[in-house]
């Protein structure tokens, strides 16, 4: 059931998902949400967190470090972690 109600998460941008996750955290921290609703929004929060993690990992994979020649001109790129 949670997967069905959280299908829209896959279409969210990182910023949208993060905003929705922050709202869920605020709602849960207030403590005035009924238990059944708390469980539903917690499950949605888990889906949002997983989505943010996937998007962040994909973005990190795209980050590259530019290699410079001795005269300071770019000669190519390499993965950020390669050293």
Tab-separated table of N, CA, C and O in Angstrom:
chain	number	residue	atom	x	y	z
A	1	UNK	N	0.819	-1.196	0.000
A	1	UNK	CA	0.000	0.000	0.000
A	1	UNK	C	0.865	1.264	0.000
A	1	UNK	O	0.609	2.209	-0.710
A	2	UNK	N	1.921	1.282	0.796
A	2	UNK	CA	2.770	2.467	0.853
A	2	UNK	C	3.413	2.755	-0.497
A	2	UNK	O	3.550	3.902	-0.882
A	3	UNK	N	3.802	1.701	-1.203
A	3	UNK	CA	4.427	1.897	-2.515
A	3	UNK	C	3.445	2.539	-3.484
A	3	UNK	O	3.819	3.369	-4.295
A	4	UNK	N	2.178	2.148	-3.408
A	4	UNK	CA	1.171	2.723	-4.294
A	4	UNK	C	0.963	4.199	-4.007
A	4	UNK	O	0.855	5.004	-4.920
A	5	UNK	N	0.904	4.571	-2.759
A	5	UNK	CA	0.630	5.960	-2.406
A	5	UNK	C	1.853	6.851	-2.591
A	5	UNK	O	1.721	8.062	-2.593
A	6	UNK	N	3.022	6.257	-2.754
A	6	UNK	CA	4.244	7.039	-2.895
A	6	UNK	C	4.805	7.009	-4.311
A	6	UNK	O	5.946	7.377	-4.533
A	7	UNK	N	4.014	6.566	-5.281
A	7	UNK	CA	4.453	6.516	-6.679
A	7	UNK	C	4.878	7.893	-7.183
A	7	UNK	O	5.790	7.994	-7.993
A	8	UNK	N	4.232	8.954	-6.724
A	8	UNK	CA	4.540	10.297	-7.196
A	8	UNK	C	5.939	10.752	-6.801
A	8	UNK	O	6.497	11.658	-7.411
A	9	UNK	N	6.518	10.112	-5.802
A	9	UNK	CA	7.839	10.496	-5.325
A	9	UNK	C	8.873	10.375	-6.447
A	9	UNK	O	9.759	11.212	-6.585
A	10	UNK	N	8.745	9.355	-7.289
A	10	UNK	CA	9.707	9.118	-8.362
A	10	UNK	C	9.784	10.273	-9.352
A	10	UNK	O	10.803	10.465	-10.003
A	11	UNK	N	8.709	11.038	-9.472
A	11	UNK	CA	8.678	12.148	-10.426
A	11	UNK	C	9.177	13.461	-9.818
A	11	UNK	O	9.328	14.449	-10.527
A	12	UNK	N	9.460	13.473	-8.528
A	12	UNK	CA	9.868	14.710	-7.849
A	12	UNK	C	11.334	15.033	-8.116
A	12	UNK	O	12.168	14.143	-8.235
A	13	UNK	N	11.611	16.326	-8.155
A	13	UNK	CA	13.002	16.767	-8.200
A	13	UNK	C	13.585	16.590	-6.800
A	13	UNK	O	12.855	16.375	-5.821
A	14	UNK	N	14.893	16.699	-6.695
A	14	UNK	CA	15.541	16.594	-5.386
A	14	UNK	C	14.982	17.637	-4.425
A	14	UNK	O	14.671	17.331	-3.275
A	15	UNK	N	14.831	18.871	-4.917
A	15	UNK	CA	14.361	19.960	-4.060
A	15	UNK	C	12.924	19.722	-3.591
A	15	UNK	O	12.602	19.983	-2.431
A	16	UNK	N	12.066	19.243	-4.488
A	16	UNK	CA	10.684	18.953	-4.114
A	16	UNK	C	10.627	17.853	-3.061
A	16	UNK	O	9.887	17.959	-2.082
A	17	UNK	N	11.395	16.806	-3.276
A	17	UNK	CA	11.402	15.688	-2.331
A	17	UNK	C	11.959	16.129	-0.983
A	17	UNK	O	11.425	15.750	0.072
A	18	UNK	N	12.998	16.938	-0.986
A	18	UNK	CA	13.584	17.411	0.256
A	18	UNK	C	12.601	18.302	1.021
A	18	UNK	O	12.461	18.180	2.243
A	19	UNK	N	11.899	19.185	0.310
A	19	UNK	CA	10.887	20.032	0.950
A	19	UNK	C	9.787	19.189	1.589
A	19	UNK	O	9.362	19.445	2.724
A	20	UNK	N	9.307	18.173	0.848
A	20	UNK	CA	8.260	17.298	1.373
A	20	UNK	C	8.764	16.529	2.587
A	20	UNK	O	8.029	16.359	3.581
A	21	UNK	N	10.014	16.087	2.553
A	21	UNK	CA	10.601	15.361	3.673
A	21	UNK	C	10.723	16.269	4.898
A	21	UNK	O	10.418	15.854	6.020
A	22	UNK	N	11.126	17.504	4.691
A	22	UNK	CA	11.231	18.457	5.804
A	22	UNK	C	9.868	18.724	6.443
A	22	UNK	O	9.753	18.833	7.661
A	23	UNK	N	8.830	18.801	5.628
A	23	UNK	CA	7.478	19.006	6.164
A	23	UNK	C	7.050	17.804	7.008
A	23	UNK	O	6.470	17.956	8.079
A	24	UNK	N	7.374	16.605	6.534
A	24	UNK	CA	7.035	15.398	7.294
A	24	UNK	C	7.752	15.402	8.641
A	24	UNK	O	7.148	15.107	9.680
A	25	UNK	N	9.029	15.748	8.636
A	25	UNK	CA	9.788	15.803	9.884
A	25	UNK	C	9.154	16.806	10.837
A	25	UNK	O	8.968	16.522	12.032
A	26	UNK	N	8.794	17.991	10.331
A	26	UNK	CA	8.143	19.004	11.168
A	26	UNK	C	6.834	18.476	11.756
A	26	UNK	O	6.563	18.658	12.951
A	27	UNK	N	6.019	17.822	10.913
A	27	UNK	CA	4.738	17.277	11.379
A	27	UNK	C	4.944	16.241	12.472
A	27	UNK	O	4.239	16.241	13.496
A	28	UNK	N	5.906	15.346	12.263
A	28	UNK	CA	6.155	14.293	13.251
A	28	UNK	C	6.747	14.864	14.542
A	28	UNK	O	6.421	14.401	15.629
A	29	UNK	N	7.597	15.864	14.420
A	29	UNK	CA	8.201	16.470	15.615
A	29	UNK	C	7.180	17.217	16.459
A	29	UNK	O	7.324	17.294	17.671
A	30	UNK	N	6.153	17.777	15.803
A	30	UNK	CA	5.092	18.471	16.558
A	30	UNK	C	4.375	17.509	17.492
A	30	UNK	O	3.932	17.890	18.557
A	31	UNK	N	4.231	16.268	17.051
A	31	UNK	CA	3.631	15.255	17.899
A	31	UNK	C	2.123	15.288	17.982
A	31	UNK	O	1.539	14.581	18.799
A	32	UNK	N	1.465	16.081	17.167
A	32	UNK	CA	0.004	16.176	17.247
A	32	UNK	C	-0.687	15.448	16.096
A	32	UNK	O	-1.855	15.679	15.819
A	33	UNK	N	0.044	14.549	15.428
A	33	UNK	CA	-0.494	13.782	14.316
A	33	UNK	C	-0.985	12.442	14.861
A	33	UNK	O	-0.270	11.786	15.615
A	34	UNK	N	-2.197	12.025	14.510
A	34	UNK	CA	-2.697	10.717	14.972
A	34	UNK	C	-1.757	9.584	14.550
A	34	UNK	O	-1.061	9.686	13.532
A	35	UNK	N	-1.750	8.510	15.327
A	35	UNK	CA	-0.826	7.409	15.106
A	35	UNK	C	-0.914	6.828	13.696
A	35	UNK	O	0.116	6.637	13.039
A	36	UNK	N	-2.119	6.548	13.204
A	36	UNK	CA	-2.236	5.948	11.868
A	36	UNK	C	-1.690	6.883	10.785
A	36	UNK	O	-1.032	6.447	9.842
A	37	UNK	N	-1.922	8.168	10.937
A	37	UNK	CA	-1.382	9.139	9.980
A	37	UNK	C	0.133	9.252	10.136
A	37	UNK	O	0.849	9.388	9.147
A	38	UNK	N	0.627	9.170	11.361
A	38	UNK	CA	2.071	9.214	11.605
A	38	UNK	C	2.774	8.074	10.877
A	38	UNK	O	3.835	8.268	10.278
A	39	UNK	N	2.172	6.892	10.917
A	39	UNK	CA	2.761	5.739	10.245
A	39	UNK	C	2.787	5.965	8.737
A	39	UNK	O	3.800	5.713	8.076
A	40	UNK	N	1.683	6.471	8.178
A	40	UNK	CA	1.622	6.727	6.737
A	40	UNK	C	2.651	7.766	6.304
A	40	UNK	O	3.351	7.585	5.311
A	41	UNK	N	2.745	8.860	7.053
A	41	UNK	CA	3.679	9.900	6.627
A	41	UNK	C	5.126	9.479	6.891
A	41	UNK	O	6.027	9.888	6.163
A	42	UNK	N	5.355	8.627	7.889
A	42	UNK	CA	6.698	8.097	8.113
A	42	UNK	C	7.120	7.239	6.915
A	42	UNK	O	8.241	7.347	6.419
A	43	UNK	N	6.200	6.395	6.440
A	43	UNK	CA	6.488	5.559	5.267
A	43	UNK	C	6.764	6.425	4.044
A	43	UNK	O	7.660	6.137	3.248
A	44	UNK	N	6.007	7.498	3.905
A	44	UNK	CA	6.255	8.423	2.788
A	44	UNK	C	7.624	9.081	2.956
A	44	UNK	O	8.360	9.249	1.991
A	45	UNK	N	7.960	9.409	4.178
A	45	UNK	CA	9.274	9.984	4.451
A	45	UNK	C	10.404	9.053	4.064
A	45	UNK	O	11.421	9.478	3.518
A	46	UNK	N	10.222	7.763	4.333
A	46	UNK	CA	11.219	6.769	3.940
A	46	UNK	C	11.381	6.741	2.413
A	46	UNK	O	12.493	6.666	1.902
A	47	UNK	N	10.251	6.792	1.695
A	47	UNK	CA	10.294	6.801	0.227
A	47	UNK	C	10.979	8.072	-0.275
A	47	UNK	O	11.786	8.032	-1.212
A	48	UNK	N	10.690	9.205	0.348
A	48	UNK	CA	11.312	10.469	-0.046
A	48	UNK	C	12.813	10.448	0.221
A	48	UNK	O	13.612	10.896	-0.611
A	49	UNK	N	13.209	9.923	1.374
A	49	UNK	CA	14.636	9.838	1.720
A	49	UNK	C	15.372	8.957	0.723
A	49	UNK	O	16.454	9.320	0.243
A	50	UNK	N	14.810	7.813	0.391
A	50	UNK	CA	15.442	6.911	-0.571
A	50	UNK	C	15.578	7.595	-1.936
A	50	UNK	O	16.611	7.469	-2.613
A	51	UNK	N	14.548	8.329	-2.334
A	51	UNK	CA	14.580	9.040	-3.616
A	51	UNK	C	15.670	10.117	-3.600
A	51	UNK	O	16.451	10.244	-4.550
A	52	UNK	N	15.744	10.880	-2.511
A	52	UNK	CA	16.783	11.912	-2.386
A	52	UNK	C	18.166	11.277	-2.432
A	52	UNK	O	19.075	11.808	-3.093
A	53	UNK	N	18.335	10.148	-1.748
A	53	UNK	CA	19.625	9.449	-1.763
A	53	UNK	C	20.009	9.040	-3.179
A	53	UNK	O	21.162	9.205	-3.591
A	54	UNK	N	19.041	8.503	-3.941
A	54	UNK	CA	19.317	8.083	-5.327
A	54	UNK	C	19.709	9.275	-6.190
A	54	UNK	O	20.673	9.207	-6.958
A	55	UNK	N	18.953	10.373	-6.064
A	55	UNK	CA	19.250	11.560	-6.871
A	55	UNK	C	20.598	12.163	-6.499
A	55	UNK	O	21.357	12.596	-7.378
A	56	UNK	N	20.913	12.187	-5.225
A	56	UNK	CA	22.189	12.732	-4.770
A	56	UNK	C	23.347	11.871	-5.262
A	56	UNK	O	24.366	12.394	-5.733
A	57	UNK	N	23.205	10.568	-5.207
A	57	UNK	CA	24.245	9.654	-5.696
A	57	UNK	C	24.464	9.861	-7.199
A	57	UNK	O	25.605	9.916	-7.671
A	58	UNK	N	23.367	10.004	-7.937
A	58	UNK	CA	23.479	10.229	-9.381
A	58	UNK	C	24.209	11.541	-9.663
A	58	UNK	O	25.046	11.620	-10.572
A	59	UNK	N	23.908	12.572	-8.891
A	59	UNK	CA	24.569	13.866	-9.081
A	59	UNK	C	26.054	13.770	-8.732
A	59	UNK	O	26.902	14.315	-9.455
A	60	UNK	N	26.372	13.066	-7.661
A	60	UNK	CA	27.770	12.906	-7.271
A	60	UNK	C	28.550	12.154	-8.347
A	60	UNK	O	29.721	12.454	-8.591
A	61	UNK	N	27.903	11.179	-8.958
A	61	UNK	CA	28.567	10.412	-10.006
A	61	UNK	C	28.903	11.289	-11.210
A	61	UNK	O	29.825	10.977	-11.977
A	62	UNK	N	28.170	12.365	-11.407
A	62	UNK	CA	28.405	13.238	-12.558
A	62	UNK	C	29.473	14.298	-12.294
A	62	UNK	O	29.985	14.910	-13.231
A	63	UNK	N	29.780	14.521	-11.030
A	63	UNK	CA	30.771	15.546	-10.694
A	63	UNK	C	32.138	15.070	-11.157
A	63	UNK	O	32.560	13.959	-10.884
A	64	UNK	N	32.805	15.906	-11.885
A	64	UNK	CA	34.126	15.566	-12.395
A	64	UNK	C	35.133	16.646	-12.027
A	64	UNK	O	34.787	17.810	-11.859
A	65	UNK	N	36.347	16.205	-11.921
A	65	UNK	CA	37.430	17.136	-11.650
A	65	UNK	C	38.139	17.411	-12.975
A	65	UNK	O	38.524	16.488	-13.683
A	66	UNK	N	38.306	18.651	-13.313
A	66	UNK	CA	38.969	19.025	-14.565
A	66	UNK	C	40.482	18.918	-14.365
A	66	UNK	O	41.032	19.428	-13.401
A	67	UNK	N	41.121	18.231	-15.300
A	67	UNK	CA	42.584	18.129	-15.277
A	67	UNK	C	43.157	19.303	-16.072
A	67	UNK	O	42.655	19.639	-17.135
A	68	UNK	N	44.192	19.889	-15.553
A	68	UNK	CA	44.837	21.021	-16.226
A	68	UNK	C	46.229	20.621	-16.685
A	68	UNK	O	46.929	19.854	-16.014
A	69	UNK	N	46.628	21.182	-17.821
A	69	UNK	CA	47.998	20.975	-18.304
A	69	UNK	C	48.935	21.853	-17.488
A	69	UNK	O	48.498	22.674	-16.679
A	70	UNK	N	50.227	21.717	-17.763
A	70	UNK	CA	51.208	22.524	-17.028
A	70	UNK	C	50.996	24.021	-17.225
A	70	UNK	O	51.303	24.821	-16.361
A	71	UNK	N	50.445	24.404	-18.380
A	71	UNK	CA	50.199	25.832	-18.611
A	71	UNK	C	48.815	26.267	-18.152
A	71	UNK	O	48.381	27.378	-18.438
A	72	UNK	N	48.092	25.396	-17.426
A	72	UNK	CA	46.814	25.770	-16.835
A	72	UNK	C	45.602	25.620	-17.722
A	72	UNK	O	44.517	26.076	-17.370
A	73	UNK	N	45.748	24.989	-18.868
A	73	UNK	CA	44.609	24.798	-19.766
A	73	UNK	C	43.953	23.444	-19.505
A	73	UNK	O	44.645	22.461	-19.234
A	74	UNK	N	42.629	23.388	-19.594
A	74	UNK	CA	41.951	22.108	-19.386
A	74	UNK	C	42.331	21.089	-20.447
A	74	UNK	O	42.398	21.403	-21.637
A	75	UNK	N	42.646	19.870	-20.019
A	75	UNK	CA	43.036	18.816	-20.959
A	75	UNK	C	42.109	17.610	-20.867
A	75	UNK	O	42.288	16.643	-21.573
A	76	UNK	N	41.136	17.657	-19.997
A	76	UNK	CA	40.212	16.552	-19.863
A	76	UNK	C	39.582	16.549	-18.490
A	76	UNK	O	39.728	17.486	-17.719
A	77	UNK	N	38.877	15.489	-18.239
A	77	UNK	CA	38.211	15.368	-16.943
A	77	UNK	C	38.401	13.952	-16.435
A	77	UNK	O	38.669	13.027	-17.193
A	78	UNK	N	38.297	13.817	-15.136
A	78	UNK	CA	38.381	12.517	-14.514
A	78	UNK	C	37.372	12.472	-13.364
A	78	UNK	O	36.963	13.541	-12.891
A	79	UNK	N	36.998	11.309	-12.900
A	79	UNK	CA	36.066	11.254	-11.776
A	79	UNK	C	36.635	11.996	-10.576
A	79	UNK	O	37.848	12.020	-10.367
A	80	UNK	N	35.774	12.579	-9.794
A	80	UNK	CA	36.185	13.383	-8.652
A	80	UNK	C	37.046	12.588	-7.670
A	80	UNK	O	38.006	13.093	-7.131
A	81	UNK	N	36.728	11.317	-7.475
A	81	UNK	CA	37.440	10.509	-6.481
A	81	UNK	C	38.751	9.929	-6.978
A	81	UNK	O	39.515	9.385	-6.202
A	82	UNK	N	39.047	10.031	-8.266
A	82	UNK	CA	40.271	9.446	-8.796
A	82	UNK	C	41.449	10.350	-8.507
A	82	UNK	O	41.491	11.501	-8.903
A	83	UNK	N	42.402	9.823	-7.785
A	83	UNK	CA	43.620	10.609	-7.495
A	83	UNK	C	44.791	9.709	-7.323
A	83	UNK	O	44.753	8.622	-6.967
